[in-house]
Short mmCIF file of C-alpha atoms in Angstrom, two decimals:
data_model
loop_
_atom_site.label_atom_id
_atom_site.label_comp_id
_atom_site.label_asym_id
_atom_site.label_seq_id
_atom_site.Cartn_x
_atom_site.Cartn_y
_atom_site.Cartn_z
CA UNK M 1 0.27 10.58 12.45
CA UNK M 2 0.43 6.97 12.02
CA UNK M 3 -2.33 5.07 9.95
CA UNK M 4 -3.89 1.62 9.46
CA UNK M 5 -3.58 1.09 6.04
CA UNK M 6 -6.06 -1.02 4.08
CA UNK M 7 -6.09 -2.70 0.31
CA UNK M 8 -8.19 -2.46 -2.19
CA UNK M 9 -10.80 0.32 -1.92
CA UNK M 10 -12.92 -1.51 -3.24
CA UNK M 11 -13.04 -4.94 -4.27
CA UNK M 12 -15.84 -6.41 -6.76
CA UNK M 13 -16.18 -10.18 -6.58
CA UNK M 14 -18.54 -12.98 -8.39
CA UNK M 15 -20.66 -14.47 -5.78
CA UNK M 16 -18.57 -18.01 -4.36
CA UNK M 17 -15.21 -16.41 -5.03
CA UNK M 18 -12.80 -16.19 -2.20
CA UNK M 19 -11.65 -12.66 -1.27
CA UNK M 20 -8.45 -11.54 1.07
CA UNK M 21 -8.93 -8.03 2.25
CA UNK M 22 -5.74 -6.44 3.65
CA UNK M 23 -4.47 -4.46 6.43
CA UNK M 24 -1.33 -2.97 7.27
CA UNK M 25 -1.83 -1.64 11.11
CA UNK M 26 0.25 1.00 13.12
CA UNK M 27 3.79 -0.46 13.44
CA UNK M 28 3.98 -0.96 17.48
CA UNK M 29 0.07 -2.03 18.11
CA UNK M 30 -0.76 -5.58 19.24
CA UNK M 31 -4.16 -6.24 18.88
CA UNK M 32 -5.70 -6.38 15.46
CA UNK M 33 -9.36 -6.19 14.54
CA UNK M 34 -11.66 -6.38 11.55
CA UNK M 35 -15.35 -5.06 12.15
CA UNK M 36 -18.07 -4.88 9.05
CA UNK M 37 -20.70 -2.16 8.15
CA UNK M 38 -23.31 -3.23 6.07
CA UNK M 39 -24.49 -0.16 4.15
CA UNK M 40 -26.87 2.20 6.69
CA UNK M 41 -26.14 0.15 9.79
CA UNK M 42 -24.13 0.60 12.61
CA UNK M 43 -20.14 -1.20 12.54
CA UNK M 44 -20.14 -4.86 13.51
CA UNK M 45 -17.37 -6.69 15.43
CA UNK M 46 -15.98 -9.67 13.38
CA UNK M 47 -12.92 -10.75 15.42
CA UNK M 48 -9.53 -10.07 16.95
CA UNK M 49 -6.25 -11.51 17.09
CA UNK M 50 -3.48 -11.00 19.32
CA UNK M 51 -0.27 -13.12 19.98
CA UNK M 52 -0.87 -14.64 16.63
CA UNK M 53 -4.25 -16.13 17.20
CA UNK M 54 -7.75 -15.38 17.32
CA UNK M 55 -9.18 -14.07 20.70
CA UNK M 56 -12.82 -13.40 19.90
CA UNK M 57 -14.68 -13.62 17.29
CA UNK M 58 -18.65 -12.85 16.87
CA UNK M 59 -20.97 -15.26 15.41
CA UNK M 60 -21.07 -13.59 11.64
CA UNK M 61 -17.44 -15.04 11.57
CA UNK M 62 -18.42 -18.21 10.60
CA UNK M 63 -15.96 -20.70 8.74
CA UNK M 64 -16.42 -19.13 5.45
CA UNK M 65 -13.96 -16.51 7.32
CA UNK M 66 -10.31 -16.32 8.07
CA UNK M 67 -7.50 -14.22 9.37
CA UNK M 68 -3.93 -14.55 9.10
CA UNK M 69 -0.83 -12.39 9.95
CA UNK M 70 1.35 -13.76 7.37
CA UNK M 71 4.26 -11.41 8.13
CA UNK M 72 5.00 -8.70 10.63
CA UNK M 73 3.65 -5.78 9.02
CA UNK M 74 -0.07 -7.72 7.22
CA UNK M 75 -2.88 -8.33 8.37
CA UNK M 76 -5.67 -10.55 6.08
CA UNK M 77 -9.67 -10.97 6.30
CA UNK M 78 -10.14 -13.78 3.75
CA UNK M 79 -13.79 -14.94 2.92
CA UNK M 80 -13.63 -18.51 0.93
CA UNK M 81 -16.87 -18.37 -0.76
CA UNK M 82 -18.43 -14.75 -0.87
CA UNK M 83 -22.55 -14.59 -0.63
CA UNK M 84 -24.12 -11.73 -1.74
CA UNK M 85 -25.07 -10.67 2.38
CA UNK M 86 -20.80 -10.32 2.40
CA UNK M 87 -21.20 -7.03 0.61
CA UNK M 88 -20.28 -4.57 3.64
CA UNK M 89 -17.43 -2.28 4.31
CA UNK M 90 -14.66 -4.01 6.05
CA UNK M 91 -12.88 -1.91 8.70
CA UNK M 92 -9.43 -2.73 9.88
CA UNK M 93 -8.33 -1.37 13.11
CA UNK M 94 -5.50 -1.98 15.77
CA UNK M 95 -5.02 -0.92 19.16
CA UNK M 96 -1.80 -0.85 21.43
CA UNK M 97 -3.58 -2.15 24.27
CA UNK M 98 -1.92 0.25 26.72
CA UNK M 99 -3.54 2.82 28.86
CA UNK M 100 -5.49 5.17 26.05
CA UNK M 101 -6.21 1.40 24.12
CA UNK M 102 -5.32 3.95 20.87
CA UNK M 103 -8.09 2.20 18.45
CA UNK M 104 -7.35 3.41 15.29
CA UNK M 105 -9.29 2.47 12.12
CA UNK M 106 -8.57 2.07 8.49
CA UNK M 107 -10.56 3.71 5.61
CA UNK M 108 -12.22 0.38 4.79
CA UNK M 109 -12.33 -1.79 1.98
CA UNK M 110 -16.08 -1.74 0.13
CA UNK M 111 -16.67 -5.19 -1.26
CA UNK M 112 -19.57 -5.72 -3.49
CA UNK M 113 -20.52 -9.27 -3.76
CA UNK M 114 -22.28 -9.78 -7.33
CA UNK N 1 -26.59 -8.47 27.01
CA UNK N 2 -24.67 -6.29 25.64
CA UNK N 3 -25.80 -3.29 23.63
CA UNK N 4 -25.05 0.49 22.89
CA UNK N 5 -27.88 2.59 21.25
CA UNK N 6 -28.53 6.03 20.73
CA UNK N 7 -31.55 8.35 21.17
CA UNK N 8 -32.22 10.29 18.11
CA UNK N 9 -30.92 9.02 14.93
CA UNK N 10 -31.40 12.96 13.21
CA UNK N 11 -29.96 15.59 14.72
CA UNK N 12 -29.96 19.36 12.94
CA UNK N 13 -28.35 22.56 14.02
CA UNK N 14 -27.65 25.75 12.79
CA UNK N 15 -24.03 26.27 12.37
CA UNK N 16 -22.57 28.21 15.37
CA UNK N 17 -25.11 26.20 17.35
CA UNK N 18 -24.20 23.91 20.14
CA UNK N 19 -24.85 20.18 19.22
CA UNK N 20 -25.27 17.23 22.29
CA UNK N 21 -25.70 13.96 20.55
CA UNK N 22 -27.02 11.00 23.11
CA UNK N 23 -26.08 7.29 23.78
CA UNK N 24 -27.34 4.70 26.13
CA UNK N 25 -25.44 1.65 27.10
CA UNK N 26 -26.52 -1.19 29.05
CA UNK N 27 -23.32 -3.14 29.70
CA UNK N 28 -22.34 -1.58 33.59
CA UNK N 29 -19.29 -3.50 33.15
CA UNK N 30 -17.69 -1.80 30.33
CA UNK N 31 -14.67 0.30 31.16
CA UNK N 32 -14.23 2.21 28.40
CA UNK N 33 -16.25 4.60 25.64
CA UNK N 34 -15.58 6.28 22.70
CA UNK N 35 -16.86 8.52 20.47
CA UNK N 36 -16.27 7.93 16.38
CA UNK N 37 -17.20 10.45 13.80
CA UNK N 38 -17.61 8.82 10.04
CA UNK N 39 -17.80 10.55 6.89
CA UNK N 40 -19.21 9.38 3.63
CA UNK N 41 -17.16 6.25 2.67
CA UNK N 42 -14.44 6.69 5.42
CA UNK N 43 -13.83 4.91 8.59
CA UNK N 44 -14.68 5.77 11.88
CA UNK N 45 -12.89 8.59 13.01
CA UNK N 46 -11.63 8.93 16.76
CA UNK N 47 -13.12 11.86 18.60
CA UNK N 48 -12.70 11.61 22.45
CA UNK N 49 -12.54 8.73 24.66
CA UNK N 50 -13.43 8.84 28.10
CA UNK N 51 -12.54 5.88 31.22
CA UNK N 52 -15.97 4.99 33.14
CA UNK N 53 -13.60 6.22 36.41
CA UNK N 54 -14.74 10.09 34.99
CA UNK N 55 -17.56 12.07 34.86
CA UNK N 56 -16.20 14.18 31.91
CA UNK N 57 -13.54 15.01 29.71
CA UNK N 58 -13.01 17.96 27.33
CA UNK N 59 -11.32 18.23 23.94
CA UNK N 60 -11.13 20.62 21.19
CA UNK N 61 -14.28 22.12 20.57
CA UNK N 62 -15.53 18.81 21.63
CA UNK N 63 -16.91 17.18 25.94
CA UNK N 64 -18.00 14.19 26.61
CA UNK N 65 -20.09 13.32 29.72
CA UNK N 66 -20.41 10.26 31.06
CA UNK N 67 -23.17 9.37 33.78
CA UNK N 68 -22.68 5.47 35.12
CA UNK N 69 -26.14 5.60 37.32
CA UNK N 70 -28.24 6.21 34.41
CA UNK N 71 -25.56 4.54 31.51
CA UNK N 72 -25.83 7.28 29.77
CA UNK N 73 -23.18 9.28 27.31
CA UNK N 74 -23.17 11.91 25.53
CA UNK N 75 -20.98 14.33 23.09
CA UNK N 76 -21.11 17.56 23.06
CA UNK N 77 -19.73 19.71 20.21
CA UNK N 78 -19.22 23.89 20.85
CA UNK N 79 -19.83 26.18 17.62
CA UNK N 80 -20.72 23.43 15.55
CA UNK N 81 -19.44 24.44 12.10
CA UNK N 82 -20.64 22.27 8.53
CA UNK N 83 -17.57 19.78 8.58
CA UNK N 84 -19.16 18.47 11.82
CA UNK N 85 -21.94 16.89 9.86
CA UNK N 86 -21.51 13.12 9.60
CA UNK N 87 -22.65 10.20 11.50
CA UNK N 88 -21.73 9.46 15.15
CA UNK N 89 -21.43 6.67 16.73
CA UNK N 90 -20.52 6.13 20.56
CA UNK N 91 -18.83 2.43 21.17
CA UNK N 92 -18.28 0.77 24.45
CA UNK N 93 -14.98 -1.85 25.68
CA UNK N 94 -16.00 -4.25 27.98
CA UNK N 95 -13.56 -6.09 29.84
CA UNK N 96 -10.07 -4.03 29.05
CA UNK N 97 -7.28 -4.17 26.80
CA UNK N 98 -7.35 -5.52 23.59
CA UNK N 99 -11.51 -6.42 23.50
CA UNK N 100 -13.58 -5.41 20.89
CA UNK N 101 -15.58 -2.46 20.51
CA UNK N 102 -19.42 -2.70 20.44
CA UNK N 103 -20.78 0.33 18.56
CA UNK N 104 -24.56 2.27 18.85
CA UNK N 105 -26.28 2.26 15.90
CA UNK N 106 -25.52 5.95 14.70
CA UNK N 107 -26.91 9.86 14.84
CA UNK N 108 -26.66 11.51 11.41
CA UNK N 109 -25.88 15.29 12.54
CA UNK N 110 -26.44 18.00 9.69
CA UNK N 111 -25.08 21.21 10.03
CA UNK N 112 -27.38 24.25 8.70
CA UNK N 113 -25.66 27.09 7.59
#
């Protein structure tokens, strides 16, 4: 069954340190998401990109955050300068946008801000 | 606005037991639900999905009901067994393809066996 794929695990970083979390979604999807989970909390929309830029994006994804699609397979969440309230799971999903929208998830990326 | 939360955040059955875990939305223009499962440290896990043009749909082991006068959803899981237990979260699309998903804030469901 195809997968969204996402690197590291988990990803310890020195508070103001940039961070790129990555995603590798399912091969023929064409909208790409990342959502957050602060420990306890319900999953939080970040933003979503299709056709190679941004469509929405909520107000946590402020300027300290980025995405790019740097190839045809990646999919990045960079944060420039990680604050301690970054520490969250990152989720990476993609969905094919046809008739069963086929949101799929990945197994999230735990970063620990420090 | 927009906003998906969820009854009871505890809910614990005795394993063979039938489990019904609640959600209310308030968004009458989203189109589209699902239900996510999430284990300890994974992502959410698709369960059932369900259009807002039906009343119900039935999986595996799992139904989900849908009731647009009241904005209410619910899952319901037959013979629940102890890998059921994990956090559930219903999430709503507003708007169609390609929007985001706005998730309820969670039920914990524990399995007694």
């Amino acid at each position: 069954e195809p997968e969204v794929t996402q690197t590291p695990s988990h990803q310890v970083t020195q508070m103001g340190q940039e961070v790129i979390l990555r995603c590798v979604p399912i091969s023929n999807h064409l909208y790409f998401y990342w959502y957050r989970q602060i420990l306890g909390q319900k999953v939080e929309f970040l933003v979503s990109f299709y056709n190679n830029e941004i469509s929405e994006k909520s107000e946590i994804f402020d300027d300290q955050f980025s995405v790019e699609r740097p190839d045809g397979s990646n999919f990045t969440l960079k944060i420039r300068s990680t604050k301690l309230e970054d520490s969250a799971m990152y989720f990476c999903a993609s969905s094919d946008g046809g008739s069963n929208y086929g949101y799929t998830f990945g197994s999230g990326t735990r970063l620990t801000v420090v | 606005g927009e906003s998906v939360g969820l009854h009871l955040p505890t809910l614990s059955v005795q394993e063979g037991d039938n489990s019904i875990i609640n959600c209310a939305y308030s968004n009458s223009a989203s189109d589209y639900f699902i239900w996510y499962k999430q284990e300890s440290g994974k992502g959410p896990q698709f369960i059932i999905d369900i259009r807002s043009n039906m009343d119900k749909r039935q999986g595996q082991r799992v139904t989900v009901l849908l009731n647009k006068t009241v904005k209410h959803l619910s899952l319901q899981i037959a013979a629940t067994q102890p890998g059921d237990s994990a956090v559930y979260f219903c999430a709503e699309n507003i708007g169609g393809y390609g929007n985001k998903l706005v998730f309820g804030a969670g039920t914990i469901l524990r399995v007694k066996s």
